[in-house]
Amino acid sequence: MDRLPESLDMDALRSFVAGIDAGSFALAAQHLCRSASAVSAQLKKLEQQCGTPLVMKKGRHLQLTRSGEQLMSYARRLLTLNDEALRAVKGEGLQGEIRIGMQEDFGEALMPAILGAFNRQHPDVMLTARVDRNQALLTALARHELDLALLWQSERQRGTQLIGHCPLAWIQHPAFDLAGFLQRGEPLPLVVFDAPCVMRSRATEALDRAGIPWRVVFTSHSLSGIWAALQAGLGITLRTRAGLPETLGVESRRLPAPGTLGIALACADQENDPARALLQHLIAEAALPFVAR
């Protein structure tokens, strides 16, 4: 009788993918609620099953080997199919209503994929969605007009699940003459949201610490307005790369390092609802690529 082919360990595959996505198997262990030694053992088991190294260190970062790159493509597809099958089988009885909100930066990048897949797999759960700014989402949560919200973390928030920290960046149109403004000592033109805005505050504080004068030349209620003003060459802004249009670029040399900003998943209450718990898990996983590695 022919020997049966060996099966890849799904938990080991999940740790492998999470470690590369997080840039660290220690961070992946936290996300997976496992010890770092357990995740390390799973990686070793996976390498033994494949008969080849999958990951190597390059400085402080992880890098896939050629075999690791090949396996990663299969691993993502296998995990997606595995999770979809389990959700389809276990989720037949999921019902109810979930009202979800997302900060504008994530709305276009995450909302369609997450909600579309969830709705197809659990048609008896009624979903309503809202894309808005941080303060509006926090107010809606406090008034119990939303059940979940993916937003930028601020010091005033409590009872949120921190997914990770997203790098901030100075964003401008390639034709914007940043060097000229700095050489002439002219106030740097800023394109920002109306106050209050956490990124607006971070931008002005960073420039003040660096002794760089600034002035607000354009304010907007929406992220699309910010992108349009930057594409018109009106100034520079501080945001993340989430949803960044291809026509805009990042300035990384002439201005002070802006640091990172936390991505948080907030709940209106701690009700133990299986449909909501599943959606929280899907959102947290989908947001991981935005997290600093």
Coordinates of C-alpha atoms in Angstrom, one line a residue:
M1 CA 0.0 0.0 0.0
D2 CA 1.3 3.4 -0.9
R3 CA 2.2 5.7 2.0
L4 CA -0.3 8.5 2.5
P5 CA 1.2 12.0 1.9
E6 CA 2.0 14.0 5.0
S7 CA -0.5 16.8 5.9
L8 CA 0.6 20.3 6.7
D9 CA -0.3 21.4 10.2
M10 CA -2.9 24.2 10.0
D11 CA -1.9 25.7 13.3
A12 CA 1.7 25.8 12.3
L13 CA 0.7 27.4 9.0
R14 CA -1.3 30.1 10.9
S15 CA 1.7 30.9 13.1
F16 CA 3.9 31.1 10.0
V17 CA 1.7 33.6 8.3
A18 CA 1.0 35.6 11.4
G19 CA 4.7 35.9 12.2
I20 CA 5.6 37.2 8.7
D21 CA 2.6 39.6 8.7
A22 CA 3.6 40.9 12.2
G23 CA 7.3 41.0 11.3
S24 CA 8.0 39.1 14.5
F25 CA 7.0 35.7 15.9
A26 CA 6.9 37.2 19.4
L27 CA 4.2 39.7 18.2
A28 CA 2.5 36.9 16.4
A29 CA 2.4 34.9 19.6
Q30 CA 0.6 37.7 21.4
H31 CA -1.9 38.0 18.6
L32 CA -2.5 34.2 18.6
C33 CA -2.7 34.1 22.4
R34 CA 0.2 31.6 22.6
S35 CA 3.7 31.6 24.1
A36 CA 6.6 32.6 21.9
S37 CA 8.2 29.2 22.5
A38 CA 5.0 27.4 21.2
V39 CA 5.0 29.5 18.1
S40 CA 8.7 28.9 17.5
A41 CA 8.1 25.1 17.9
Q42 CA 5.4 25.3 15.3
L43 CA 7.7 27.0 12.9
K44 CA 10.3 24.3 13.4
K45 CA 7.7 21.6 12.9
L46 CA 6.6 23.3 9.6
E47 CA 10.2 23.5 8.4
Q48 CA 10.7 19.8 9.3
Q49 CA 7.6 18.9 7.3
C50 CA 8.8 20.9 4.3
G51 CA 12.4 19.7 4.7
T52 CA 13.8 23.2 4.2
P53 CA 14.3 26.5 6.1
L54 CA 11.4 28.9 5.5
V55 CA 12.5 32.0 7.3
M56 CA 15.8 33.8 7.9
K57 CA 16.9 36.8 9.9
K58 CA 18.0 39.9 8.0
G59 CA 19.1 42.5 10.6
R60 CA 16.2 43.0 13.0
H61 CA 13.7 41.8 10.5
L62 CA 12.4 38.5 9.2
Q63 CA 12.7 37.5 5.6
L64 CA 11.3 34.5 3.7
T65 CA 13.6 32.1 2.0
R66 CA 12.7 31.1 -1.5
S67 CA 10.9 28.1 -0.2
G68 CA 9.2 30.2 2.4
E69 CA 7.9 32.6 -0.3
Q70 CA 6.5 29.6 -2.2
L71 CA 4.8 28.1 0.9
M72 CA 3.4 31.5 1.9
S73 CA 1.2 31.7 -1.2
Y74 CA -0.2 28.2 -0.5
A75 CA -0.5 28.9 3.3
R76 CA -2.8 31.9 2.8
R77 CA -5.1 30.0 0.5
L78 CA -5.2 27.0 2.7
L79 CA -6.0 29.1 5.8
T80 CA -8.7 31.1 4.0
L81 CA -10.4 27.9 2.7
N82 CA -10.1 26.3 6.2
D83 CA -11.6 29.3 8.0
E84 CA -14.3 29.7 5.4
A85 CA -15.3 26.1 5.7
L86 CA -15.5 26.2 9.5
R87 CA -17.4 29.5 9.5
A88 CA -19.9 28.1 7.0
V89 CA -20.5 24.9 9.0
K90 CA -20.4 26.5 12.5
G91 CA -22.1 29.7 11.5
E92 CA -25.4 28.3 10.1
G93 CA -27.2 29.5 13.2
L94 CA -25.7 33.0 13.5
Q95 CA -28.4 35.6 13.5
G96 CA -28.9 39.1 14.8
E97 CA -27.8 42.6 13.8
I98 CA -24.3 44.2 13.9
R99 CA -23.7 47.9 13.4
I100 CA -20.1 48.5 12.4
G101 CA -18.1 51.7 11.9
M102 CA -14.7 52.3 10.4
Q103 CA -12.4 55.3 10.3
E104 CA -12.2 56.7 6.8
D105 CA -8.6 55.5 6.3
F106 CA -9.8 51.9 6.6
G107 CA -13.3 52.1 5.0
E108 CA -12.3 51.7 1.3
A109 CA -9.4 49.2 2.0
L110 CA -11.2 46.9 4.5
M111 CA -14.9 47.4 4.5
P112 CA -15.9 45.7 1.1
A113 CA -13.8 42.6 1.6
I114 CA -14.7 42.0 5.2
L115 CA -18.4 42.7 5.1
G116 CA -18.9 41.1 1.7
A117 CA -17.4 37.8 2.8
F118 CA -19.2 37.8 6.2
N119 CA -22.6 38.6 4.6
R120 CA -22.2 35.7 2.1
Q121 CA -21.3 33.2 4.8
H122 CA -23.9 34.4 7.3
P123 CA -26.9 35.8 5.4
D124 CA -29.1 35.8 8.5
V125 CA -26.9 38.4 10.3
M126 CA -28.1 41.9 9.3
L127 CA -25.1 44.2 8.8
T128 CA -25.2 48.0 8.7
A129 CA -22.0 50.0 8.2
R130 CA -20.8 53.6 8.6
V131 CA -17.5 55.2 7.5
D132 CA -16.7 58.4 9.5
R133 CA -14.0 60.2 11.5
N134 CA -12.8 59.1 14.9
Q135 CA -14.8 61.5 17.1
A136 CA -18.0 60.7 15.3
L137 CA -17.5 57.0 15.7
L138 CA -16.7 57.4 19.4
T139 CA -19.8 59.4 19.9
A140 CA -21.9 56.8 18.1
L141 CA -20.4 54.0 20.3
A142 CA -21.2 56.0 23.4
R143 CA -24.8 56.5 22.3
H144 CA -25.1 52.7 21.4
E145 CA -25.7 53.6 17.7
L146 CA -22.8 51.3 16.8
D147 CA -21.7 47.9 18.1
L148 CA -18.1 47.9 16.8
A149 CA -15.8 50.5 15.4
L150 CA -12.3 50.3 13.9
L151 CA -10.5 53.6 14.6
W152 CA -7.3 55.3 15.6
Q153 CA -6.6 55.0 19.3
S154 CA -6.4 58.1 21.5
E155 CA -5.5 58.6 25.1
R156 CA -9.2 59.2 26.0
Q157 CA -10.3 55.8 24.8
R158 CA -11.0 53.0 27.2
G159 CA -12.1 49.4 26.7
T160 CA -10.6 49.0 23.3
Q161 CA -8.6 46.2 21.7
L162 CA -5.3 47.5 20.5
I163 CA -4.5 45.7 17.2
G164 CA -1.1 47.3 16.7
H165 CA 0.7 50.6 15.8
C166 CA 0.6 52.0 12.3
P167 CA 3.5 54.1 11.0
L168 CA 2.7 57.8 10.3
A169 CA 4.1 59.5 7.3
W170 CA 4.4 63.0 5.8
I171 CA 2.5 62.8 2.5
Q172 CA 2.7 65.2 -0.5
H173 CA 2.5 65.4 -4.2
P174 CA 5.9 64.7 -5.9
A175 CA 5.8 68.2 -7.4
F176 CA 5.3 69.9 -4.1
D177 CA 8.4 72.1 -3.3
L178 CA 9.1 71.1 0.3
A179 CA 12.8 71.8 0.1
G180 CA 12.0 75.4 -1.1
F181 CA 9.8 76.1 1.8
L182 CA 12.3 74.8 4.3
Q183 CA 15.3 76.7 2.7
R184 CA 13.3 80.0 2.6
G185 CA 12.1 79.5 6.2
E186 CA 8.5 80.0 5.0
P187 CA 5.7 78.5 7.1
L188 CA 5.0 74.9 5.8
P189 CA 1.5 74.7 4.2
L190 CA -0.5 72.0 6.0
V191 CA -3.5 70.1 4.6
V192 CA -5.5 68.7 7.5
F193 CA -8.9 67.7 8.9
D194 CA -10.9 70.1 10.9
A195 CA -10.1 70.1 14.6
P196 CA -10.3 68.1 16.7
C197 CA -8.1 65.6 14.8
V198 CA -5.4 63.4 16.4
M199 CA -3.2 63.5 13.2
R200 CA -3.5 67.2 12.9
S201 CA -2.3 67.6 16.5
R202 CA 0.6 65.1 15.9
A203 CA 1.7 67.0 12.8
T204 CA 1.7 70.5 14.5
E205 CA 3.4 69.2 17.6
A206 CA 6.2 67.5 15.6
L207 CA 6.8 70.6 13.6
D208 CA 6.8 72.8 16.7
R209 CA 9.4 70.5 18.4
A210 CA 11.6 70.7 15.3
G211 CA 11.3 74.5 15.1
I212 CA 9.6 74.4 11.7
P213 CA 7.0 77.1 11.1
W214 CA 3.7 76.0 9.7
R215 CA 0.3 77.3 8.6
V216 CA -3.0 75.5 7.8
V217 CA -3.9 76.2 4.2
F218 CA -6.7 73.7 3.7
T219 CA -9.1 71.9 6.0
S220 CA -11.6 69.2 5.0
H221 CA -14.4 67.1 6.6
S222 CA -13.4 64.1 4.5
L223 CA -10.3 62.0 3.6
S224 CA -11.2 62.4 -0.1
G225 CA -10.9 66.2 0.3
I226 CA -7.4 65.8 1.9
W227 CA -6.2 63.6 -1.0
A228 CA -7.6 66.1 -3.6
A229 CA -5.9 69.1 -2.0
L230 CA -2.6 67.2 -1.9
Q231 CA -2.9 66.2 -5.5
A232 CA -3.4 69.9 -6.3
G233 CA -0.1 70.6 -4.7
L234 CA -1.6 72.8 -2.0
G235 CA 0.6 71.5 0.8
I236 CA 1.6 68.5 2.9
T237 CA -0.2 66.3 5.5
L238 CA 0.5 63.7 8.1
R239 CA -1.4 60.4 7.8
T240 CA -0.7 56.7 7.4
R241 CA -0.3 54.9 4.1
A242 CA -3.7 53.4 4.4
G243 CA -5.7 54.2 1.2
L244 CA -2.8 56.3 -0.1
P245 CA -3.4 57.3 -3.8
E246 CA -0.7 56.2 -6.2
T247 CA -0.2 59.8 -7.4
L248 CA 1.0 60.9 -3.9
G249 CA 4.3 60.1 -2.2
V250 CA 6.0 60.0 1.2
E251 CA 8.6 62.4 2.5
S252 CA 11.0 60.7 4.9
R253 CA 14.2 62.8 5.1
R254 CA 13.5 66.5 5.6
L255 CA 10.8 66.5 8.3
P256 CA 10.8 65.1 11.9
A257 CA 10.0 61.4 12.3
P258 CA 6.2 61.4 13.1
G259 CA 6.1 58.0 15.0
T260 CA 3.2 55.7 15.0
L261 CA -0.5 55.7 15.9
G262 CA -2.5 52.8 17.4
I263 CA -5.2 51.0 15.5
A264 CA -8.0 50.0 17.9
L265 CA -11.2 48.0 17.8
A266 CA -13.8 49.4 20.1
C267 CA -17.1 47.8 21.3
A268 CA -20.1 49.5 22.7
D269 CA -20.5 46.8 25.4
Q270 CA -19.0 43.4 26.3
E271 CA -22.1 41.4 25.3
N272 CA -21.1 37.8 24.5
D273 CA -22.5 37.6 20.9
P274 CA -20.9 34.9 18.7
A275 CA -21.6 36.8 15.4
R276 CA -20.0 39.9 16.8
A277 CA -17.0 38.0 18.2
L278 CA -16.4 36.4 14.7
L279 CA -16.6 39.8 13.0
Q280 CA -14.2 41.3 15.5
H281 CA -11.7 38.5 14.7
L282 CA -12.0 39.1 11.0
I283 CA -11.5 42.8 11.3
A284 CA -8.5 42.5 13.6
E285 CA -6.9 40.0 11.1
A286 CA -7.6 42.2 8.1
A287 CA -6.0 45.3 9.9
L288 CA -2.7 43.5 10.6
P289 CA -1.1 44.5 7.3
F290 CA -1.3 48.1 8.3
V291 CA 0.6 47.5 11.5
A292 CA 4.3 48.4 12.0
R293 CA 6.7 45.5 11.7

